Short mmCIF file of C-alpha atoms and ligand atoms in Angstrom, two decimals:
data_model
loop_
_atom_site.label_atom_id
_atom_site.label_comp_id
_atom_site.label_asym_id
_atom_site.label_seq_id
_atom_site.Cartn_x
_atom_site.Cartn_y
_atom_site.Cartn_z
CA UNK A 14 0.00 0.00 0.00
CA UNK A 15 1.16 3.49 -0.73
CA UNK A 16 1.74 5.96 2.04
CA UNK A 17 1.34 9.73 1.80
CA UNK A 18 2.32 11.41 5.05
CA UNK A 19 0.65 14.63 6.17
CA UNK A 20 4.06 16.32 6.43
CA UNK A 21 7.40 14.79 5.48
CA UNK A 22 10.16 16.42 7.50
CA UNK A 23 12.65 13.74 6.51
CA UNK A 24 12.34 14.68 2.85
CA UNK A 25 13.31 18.24 3.72
CA UNK A 26 16.22 17.14 5.90
CA UNK A 27 17.57 14.92 3.11
CA UNK A 28 17.78 17.98 0.85
CA UNK A 29 19.40 20.24 3.45
CA UNK A 30 21.42 17.73 5.44
CA UNK A 31 24.80 19.17 4.54
CA UNK A 32 24.24 22.86 5.40
CA UNK A 33 22.10 21.99 8.44
CA UNK A 34 24.68 19.59 9.83
CA UNK A 35 27.43 22.15 9.27
CA UNK A 36 25.42 24.87 11.04
CA UNK A 37 24.76 22.61 14.03
CA UNK A 38 28.39 21.49 14.18
CA UNK A 39 29.58 25.11 14.24
CA UNK A 40 27.39 25.84 17.28
CA UNK A 41 28.54 22.66 19.02
CA UNK A 42 32.16 23.58 18.37
CA UNK A 43 31.65 27.06 19.79
CA UNK A 44 29.58 25.84 22.78
CA UNK A 45 27.75 29.13 22.59
CA UNK A 46 24.21 27.92 23.14
CA UNK A 47 22.22 30.81 24.60
CA UNK A 48 21.95 34.35 23.14
CA UNK A 49 24.87 33.74 20.80
CA UNK A 50 25.94 35.17 17.45
CA UNK A 51 23.77 32.76 15.40
CA UNK A 52 20.68 34.10 17.16
CA UNK A 53 21.68 37.70 16.52
CA UNK A 54 22.33 36.89 12.87
CA UNK A 55 19.02 35.06 12.44
CA UNK A 56 17.12 37.92 14.10
CA UNK A 57 18.75 40.35 11.67
CA UNK A 58 18.01 38.17 8.63
CA UNK A 59 14.41 37.47 9.65
CA UNK A 60 13.67 41.17 10.28
CA UNK A 61 15.20 41.97 6.90
CA UNK A 62 13.10 39.28 5.21
CA UNK A 63 9.93 40.79 6.66
CA UNK A 64 10.96 44.39 6.13
CA UNK A 65 10.64 45.26 9.82
CA UNK A 66 13.24 46.80 12.11
CA UNK A 67 13.30 44.26 14.97
CA UNK A 68 12.99 40.52 15.45
CA UNK A 69 13.42 38.92 18.86
CA UNK A 70 13.79 35.13 19.07
CA UNK A 71 11.84 33.42 21.85
CA UNK A 72 11.14 29.88 23.01
CA UNK A 73 7.94 29.21 21.04
CA UNK A 74 5.12 30.83 19.09
CA UNK A 75 2.93 30.66 22.18
CA UNK A 76 5.52 32.53 24.24
CA UNK A 77 5.90 35.06 21.40
CA UNK A 78 2.20 35.97 21.69
CA UNK A 79 2.29 36.16 25.48
CA UNK A 80 5.43 38.31 25.56
CA UNK A 81 4.30 40.59 22.71
CA UNK A 82 1.03 41.29 24.53
CA UNK A 83 2.86 41.97 27.80
CA UNK A 84 5.28 44.26 25.95
CA UNK A 85 2.25 46.14 24.59
CA UNK A 86 1.17 46.74 28.19
CA UNK A 87 -1.68 44.23 28.16
CA UNK A 88 -2.44 42.26 31.31
CA UNK A 89 -5.01 41.46 33.99
CA UNK A 90 -8.39 43.09 33.50
CA UNK A 91 -7.89 43.53 29.76
CA UNK A 92 -9.74 41.75 27.01
CA UNK A 93 -8.07 40.62 23.80
CA UNK A 94 -10.07 39.68 20.71
CA UNK A 95 -9.10 36.71 18.55
CA UNK A 96 -10.62 34.06 16.27
CA UNK A 97 -12.70 31.30 17.88
CA UNK A 98 -11.44 28.72 15.36
CA UNK A 99 -7.72 29.33 15.86
CA UNK A 100 -5.28 26.89 17.41
CA UNK A 101 -5.66 26.68 21.20
CA UNK A 102 -2.26 28.35 21.75
CA UNK A 103 -3.45 31.79 20.61
CA UNK A 104 -6.02 31.94 23.36
CA UNK A 105 -3.77 30.24 25.88
CA UNK A 106 -1.12 32.93 25.34
CA UNK A 107 -3.68 35.72 25.86
CA UNK A 108 -4.57 34.15 29.22
CA UNK A 109 -0.90 33.61 30.08
CA UNK A 110 -0.40 37.37 29.64
CA UNK A 111 -3.09 37.81 32.30
CA UNK A 112 -5.79 39.01 29.91
CA UNK A 113 -9.12 37.41 28.94
CA UNK A 114 -9.70 36.12 25.42
CA UNK A 115 -12.83 37.33 23.63
CA UNK A 116 -13.67 35.39 20.48
CA UNK A 117 -15.05 36.29 17.09
CA UNK A 118 -16.69 33.80 14.73
CA UNK A 119 -14.96 32.67 11.52
CA UNK A 120 -15.67 33.85 7.99
CA UNK A 121 -16.96 30.76 6.22
CA UNK A 122 -15.04 31.46 3.01
CA UNK A 123 -11.60 32.54 4.21
CA UNK A 124 -11.75 30.74 7.61
CA UNK A 125 -10.07 33.77 9.19
CA UNK A 126 -11.87 35.89 11.77
CA UNK A 127 -14.95 37.59 10.35
CA UNK A 128 -13.96 41.27 10.30
CA UNK A 129 -17.63 42.24 9.92
CA UNK A 130 -18.20 40.91 13.46
CA UNK A 131 -15.11 42.52 14.96
CA UNK A 132 -16.63 45.79 16.15
CA UNK A 133 -19.50 44.05 17.93
CA UNK A 134 -16.94 42.21 20.09
CA UNK A 135 -15.28 45.41 21.30
CA UNK A 136 -16.19 46.56 24.81
CA UNK A 137 -14.76 49.03 27.34
CA UNK A 138 -12.15 46.51 28.52
CA UNK A 139 -10.90 45.58 25.03
CA UNK A 140 -7.26 46.52 24.58
CA UNK A 141 -5.99 44.49 21.64
CA UNK A 142 -6.82 42.36 18.62
CA UNK A 143 -4.88 39.23 17.70
CA UNK A 144 -5.76 38.49 14.06
CA UNK A 145 -4.68 34.98 13.08
CA UNK A 146 -3.57 34.39 9.48
CA UNK A 147 -4.98 30.89 9.75
CA UNK A 148 -3.87 28.12 7.34
CA UNK A 149 -1.53 30.67 5.68
CA UNK A 150 -4.47 32.84 4.56
CA UNK A 151 -3.89 36.53 5.39
CA UNK A 152 -6.58 38.37 7.33
CA UNK A 153 -7.97 41.55 5.72
CA UNK A 154 -5.47 43.78 7.53
CA UNK A 155 -6.84 47.02 6.05
CA UNK A 156 -10.09 46.46 7.95
CA UNK A 157 -8.40 45.22 11.13
CA UNK A 158 -6.01 48.18 11.31
CA UNK A 159 -8.78 50.71 10.57
CA UNK A 160 -10.99 49.30 13.35
CA UNK A 161 -8.03 49.11 15.76
CA UNK A 162 -7.09 52.74 15.11
CA UNK A 163 -10.63 53.93 15.55
CA UNK A 164 -10.95 52.18 18.93
CA UNK A 165 -7.35 52.77 20.06
CA UNK A 166 -6.49 49.06 20.24
CA UNK A 167 -3.14 47.33 19.86
CA UNK A 168 -2.75 44.76 17.09
CA UNK A 169 -0.57 41.68 17.62
CA UNK A 170 -0.63 39.46 14.53
CA UNK A 171 -0.48 35.68 14.96
CA UNK A 172 1.71 34.66 12.00
CA UNK A 173 2.41 31.13 13.25
CA UNK A 174 0.95 29.74 10.00
CA UNK A 175 1.73 32.61 7.62
CA UNK A 176 5.50 33.03 7.11
CA UNK A 177 5.73 34.80 3.75
CA UNK A 178 1.98 35.40 3.22
CA UNK A 179 0.99 38.83 1.92
CA UNK A 180 -2.01 41.13 2.12
CA UNK A 181 -2.07 43.61 -0.79
CA UNK A 182 1.55 42.76 -1.49
CA UNK A 183 2.71 43.48 2.04
CA UNK A 184 4.01 40.67 4.25
CA UNK A 185 1.93 39.50 7.19
CA UNK A 186 3.79 40.43 10.32
CA UNK A 187 4.51 43.96 9.12
CA UNK A 188 1.06 45.46 9.84
CA UNK A 189 0.48 45.26 13.58
CA UNK A 190 2.19 46.86 16.57
CA UNK A 191 3.89 43.49 16.84
CA UNK A 192 3.63 40.09 15.19
CA UNK A 193 4.38 36.59 16.40
CA UNK A 194 5.90 33.65 14.56
CA UNK A 195 6.24 30.00 15.51
CA UNK A 196 9.09 27.81 14.26
CA UNK A 197 7.46 24.55 15.35
CA UNK A 198 9.01 21.91 13.03
CA UNK A 199 6.01 21.54 10.71
CA UNK A 200 5.36 25.28 10.14
CA UNK A 201 6.29 26.85 6.79
CA UNK A 202 9.60 27.82 8.41
CA UNK A 203 10.36 25.22 11.06
CA UNK A 204 13.22 24.57 13.46
CA UNK A 205 14.35 21.18 14.82
CA UNK A 206 12.46 21.77 18.04
CA UNK A 207 10.39 24.58 19.51
CA UNK A 208 11.05 28.21 18.67
CA UNK A 209 9.36 31.51 17.95
CA UNK A 210 9.90 35.21 17.34
CA UNK A 211 8.29 38.56 17.99
CA UNK A 212 8.79 41.14 15.23
CA UNK A 213 8.00 44.84 15.38
CA UNK A 214 8.89 48.28 14.08
CA UNK A 215 8.60 49.65 17.62
CA UNK A 216 11.96 49.82 19.41
CA UNK A 217 10.33 49.98 22.86
CA UNK A 218 8.26 46.82 22.26
CA UNK A 219 11.36 45.00 20.95
CA UNK A 220 13.39 46.04 23.98
CA UNK A 221 10.62 45.00 26.33
CA UNK A 222 10.39 41.52 24.73
CA UNK A 223 14.19 41.16 24.98
CA UNK A 224 13.96 41.91 28.70
CA UNK A 225 10.95 39.66 29.29
CA UNK A 226 12.42 36.64 27.45
CA UNK A 227 15.41 36.60 29.75
CA UNK A 228 14.20 36.85 33.36
CA UNK A 229 13.34 40.52 33.16
CA UNK A 230 17.02 41.40 32.94
CA UNK A 231 18.05 44.71 31.40
CA UNK A 232 21.67 43.99 32.10
CA UNK A 233 23.39 41.15 33.89
CA UNK A 234 21.96 40.69 37.40
CA UNK A 235 19.68 43.69 37.10
CA UNK A 236 16.06 42.44 36.94
CA UNK A 237 13.62 45.23 36.21
CA UNK A 238 10.53 42.99 36.06
CA UNK A 239 9.66 39.31 36.49
CA UNK A 240 9.94 37.87 33.01
CA UNK A 241 10.30 34.39 31.62
CA UNK A 242 13.02 32.03 30.51
CA UNK A 243 12.10 31.89 26.84
CA UNK A 244 14.90 32.41 24.35
CA UNK A 245 15.25 30.98 20.87
CA UNK A 246 18.32 28.84 21.37
CA UNK A 247 21.39 29.20 19.24
CA UNK A 248 21.22 25.73 17.68
CA UNK A 249 17.70 26.43 16.45
CA UNK A 250 18.68 29.91 15.23
CA UNK A 251 21.57 28.44 13.23
CA UNK A 252 19.24 25.91 11.60
CA UNK A 253 16.61 28.56 10.88
CA UNK A 254 19.30 30.75 9.30
CA UNK A 255 19.95 27.98 6.78
CA UNK A 256 16.25 27.31 6.12
CA UNK A 257 15.17 30.95 5.76
CA UNK A 258 16.88 31.09 2.36
CA UNK A 259 14.49 28.43 1.08
CA UNK A 260 11.27 29.88 2.46
CA UNK A 261 10.12 31.75 -0.66
CA UNK A 262 10.79 28.75 -2.89
CA UNK A 263 8.94 26.44 -0.49
CA UNK A 264 5.96 28.79 -0.37
CA UNK A 265 5.87 28.93 -4.17
CA UNK A 266 5.80 25.15 -4.23
CA UNK A 267 2.99 25.07 -1.64
CA UNK A 268 1.01 27.50 -3.79
CA UNK A 269 1.44 25.41 -6.89
CA UNK A 270 0.47 22.21 -5.02
CA UNK A 271 -2.66 24.03 -3.79
CA UNK A 272 -3.46 25.12 -7.36
CA UNK A 273 -3.03 21.53 -8.53
CA UNK A 274 -5.35 20.19 -5.80
CA UNK A 275 -7.94 22.87 -6.54
CA UNK A 276 -7.90 22.22 -10.29
CA UNK A 277 -8.48 18.51 -9.64
CA UNK A 278 -11.13 18.91 -6.93
CA UNK A 279 -13.10 21.95 -8.02
CA UNK A 280 -15.72 19.97 -9.89
CA UNK A 281 -16.29 17.36 -7.19
CA UNK A 282 -19.85 17.59 -5.96
CA UNK A 283 -20.17 18.70 -2.33
CA UNK A 284 -16.50 19.64 -1.92
CA UNK A 285 -15.56 23.25 -1.13
CA UNK A 286 -11.98 24.09 -2.12
CA UNK A 287 -10.06 26.97 -0.45
CA UNK A 288 -11.07 30.49 -1.30
CA UNK A 289 -8.42 33.15 -1.65
CA UNK A 290 -9.18 36.86 -1.92
CA UNK A 291 -7.60 38.73 -4.81
CA UNK A 292 -5.69 40.97 -2.38
CA UNK A 293 -4.22 37.95 -0.59
CA UNK A 294 -1.14 35.82 -1.20
CA UNK A 295 -2.00 32.59 0.63
CA UNK A 296 0.99 30.39 1.59
CA UNK A 297 -1.02 27.22 2.29
CA UNK A 298 0.44 26.12 5.57
CA UNK A 299 -2.63 23.91 5.34
CA UNK A 300 -4.82 22.95 2.39
CA UNK A 301 -8.31 22.72 3.83
CA UNK A 302 -11.45 21.55 2.06
CA UNK A 303 -15.01 21.28 3.36
CA UNK A 304 -17.12 18.22 2.75
CA UNK A 305 -20.01 16.30 4.25
CA UNK A 306 -19.31 13.11 6.26
CA UNK A 307 -15.75 14.25 6.91
CA UNK A 308 -14.90 11.61 9.50
CA UNK A 309 -15.92 8.71 7.26
CA UNK A 310 -14.01 10.05 4.28
CA UNK A 311 -11.01 10.57 6.55
CA UNK A 312 -11.19 6.97 7.67
CA UNK A 313 -11.33 5.67 4.10
CA UNK A 314 -8.29 7.79 3.19
CA UNK A 315 -6.45 6.49 6.25
CA UNK A 316 -7.05 2.93 5.02
CA UNK A 317 -5.55 3.94 1.68
CA UNK A 318 -2.41 5.16 3.44
CA UNK A 319 -3.19 8.86 3.23
CA UNK A 320 -2.73 10.94 6.36
CA UNK A 321 -5.08 13.88 6.75
CA UNK A 322 -5.80 16.35 9.56
CA UNK A 323 -8.57 18.51 11.01
CA UNK A 324 -7.59 22.04 12.02
CA UNK A 325 -9.37 22.22 14.30
CA UNK A 326 -12.10 19.74 15.23
CA UNK A 327 -13.27 21.57 18.39
CA UNK A 328 -13.59 25.39 18.39
CA UNK A 329 -12.29 27.22 21.46
CA UNK A 330 -15.71 27.94 22.97
CA UNK A 331 -16.46 24.20 23.03
CA UNK A 332 -13.16 23.27 24.71
CA UNK A 333 -13.39 21.94 28.29
CA UNK A 334 -10.63 24.35 29.35
CA UNK A 335 -13.00 27.24 28.68
CA UNK A 336 -16.18 25.77 30.14
CA UNK A 337 -16.03 28.32 32.97
CA UNK A 338 -16.38 31.20 30.51
CA UNK A 339 -19.99 30.16 30.02
CA UNK A 340 -20.28 30.17 26.25
CA UNK A 341 -22.97 28.12 24.56
CA UNK A 342 -22.30 25.75 21.68
CA UNK A 343 -24.33 27.85 19.25
CA UNK A 344 -22.62 31.15 20.11
CA UNK A 345 -20.29 30.79 17.11
CA UNK A 346 -22.37 28.96 14.51
CA UNK A 347 -19.97 29.26 11.59
CA UNK A 348 -17.00 27.90 13.55
CA UNK A 349 -19.08 25.06 14.99
CA UNK A 350 -20.43 24.08 11.58
CA UNK A 351 -17.13 24.15 9.70
CA UNK A 352 -15.34 22.30 12.51
CA UNK A 353 -17.37 19.22 11.53
CA UNK A 354 -16.77 19.69 7.80
CA UNK A 355 -13.12 20.66 7.36
CA UNK A 356 -10.40 18.28 6.25
CA UNK A 357 -6.73 19.14 5.73
CA UNK A 358 -5.05 17.24 2.89
CA UNK A 359 -1.30 16.50 2.88
CA UNK A 360 0.72 19.53 1.84
CA UNK A 361 4.45 20.17 2.10
CA UNK A 362 6.94 21.46 -0.48
CA UNK A 363 8.39 18.02 -1.27
CA UNK A 364 4.98 16.48 -2.09
CA UNK A 365 5.18 15.08 -5.64
CA UNK A 366 2.60 15.39 -8.42
CA UNK A 367 2.28 11.62 -8.33
CA UNK A 368 1.38 11.76 -4.64
CA UNK A 369 -1.10 14.57 -5.32
CA UNK A 370 -2.70 12.42 -8.02
CA UNK A 371 -2.98 9.49 -5.64
CA UNK A 372 -4.54 11.67 -2.94
CA UNK A 373 -7.06 13.16 -5.37
CA UNK A 374 -8.01 9.80 -6.93
CA UNK A 375 -8.45 8.25 -3.49
CA UNK A 376 -10.45 11.23 -2.31
CA UNK A 377 -12.82 10.97 -5.30
CA UNK A 378 -13.21 7.23 -4.78
CA UNK A 379 -13.93 7.74 -1.09
CA UNK A 380 -16.63 10.28 -1.87
CA UNK A 381 -18.17 8.02 -4.49
CA UNK A 382 -18.17 5.08 -2.06
CA UNK A 383 -19.80 7.30 0.55
CA UNK A 384 -22.53 8.34 -1.90
CA UNK A 385 -23.21 4.69 -2.76
CA UNK A 386 -23.57 3.83 0.95
CA UNK A 387 -26.07 6.63 1.35
CA UNK A 388 -28.05 5.46 -1.68
CA UNK A 389 -28.38 1.90 -0.36
CA UNK A 390 -31.88 1.12 0.79
CA UNK A 391 -32.25 0.26 4.45
CA UNK A 392 -32.78 -3.47 4.90
CA UNK A 393 -35.08 -4.97 7.51
C1 PLP B 121 1.54 26.76 16.02
C2 PLP B 121 0.65 27.87 16.40
C3 PLP B 121 0.84 28.64 17.56
C4 PLP B 121 1.81 28.26 18.64
O1 PLP B 121 3.11 28.09 18.24
P1 PLP B 121 4.08 27.13 19.09
O2 PLP B 121 5.42 27.41 18.53
O3 PLP B 121 3.62 25.74 18.88
O4 PLP B 121 3.97 27.55 20.52
C5 PLP B 121 0.04 29.73 17.76
N1 PLP B 121 -0.93 30.06 16.90
C6 PLP B 121 -1.17 29.33 15.79
C7 PLP B 121 -2.25 29.77 14.86
C8 PLP B 121 -0.40 28.21 15.51
O5 PLP B 121 -0.65 27.48 14.41
#
């Protein structure tokens, strides 16, 4: 039986083994593991890539969001608005900063937060918006920034899935007061472990994140606040420095894989392929379709050796961790409905056209088999 993994990190390592091994060896030889020259160099290169003035490497994408919010002065008593269908970490980081998450329903076409519902979620305690460029699809940042300015709110972009994505030609991560990236291994730019970064054009926010990531230290042994121990380590920075050079090429490949999938699936009855606004350059961290009977189709694909995912099967307001907030299941109808219908197909730059063909053929067969089951008369 053939096997198509959801993500194939080994394929990427095979291509980059030599430069990655050399980068790791150089750090091992130097024994400079924390806040070393490779980190400084990666921070410089990543800021340059995004066209921003500062990048600060931290321990994870989750920590990046928490520290960026704290650096923006957000904490206990404040509310922060984000998407209800994002990954759990976005909300978790808002709470870790001491604030309370307030959710907005998803747009059923783009899957990003519905900007038309944004203003209704703003109250007197609202201090910030965390737009999430979910699946690699950029949020309409013109609308978000206009609403934020009007209500005097900070904007901290969650770019954990959108390295290289653009809104009206401008890179995600360059719009907000700050933006947060994750370098979790499977992201569009991934390390060999956990990692993240906060980027900003605001020198005070950058300085504050630098202090917070390292025990609140402004200089050695002088702790001006209680911070965290959350630095992007030098080994990861060295690896990311190698991989950053490939990011644009990888994103191009993801976009062409997505185009191939869409061309092959567009005419399949009942299947909704990803929508992308004209102003948006989607980088397809995930390729997500909607279909009925998702779980059964997923099971059939699994039996054919095809790994798929659901991002995410339970929206935040239905998560047990948030039961105490008192939301009802039908408070976010779009998110609740799409959570049952979305399916993420394998996508990574090294995926071959042959694999894409196998996935699409299997997917069509699975849908046809499902339709036949439904058409069978009930016996007895
Ligand atoms: C991955 C992810 C995060 C968290 O990043 P980590 O590096 O895993 O902490 C936050 N938000 C979104 C949307 C993500 O996909």
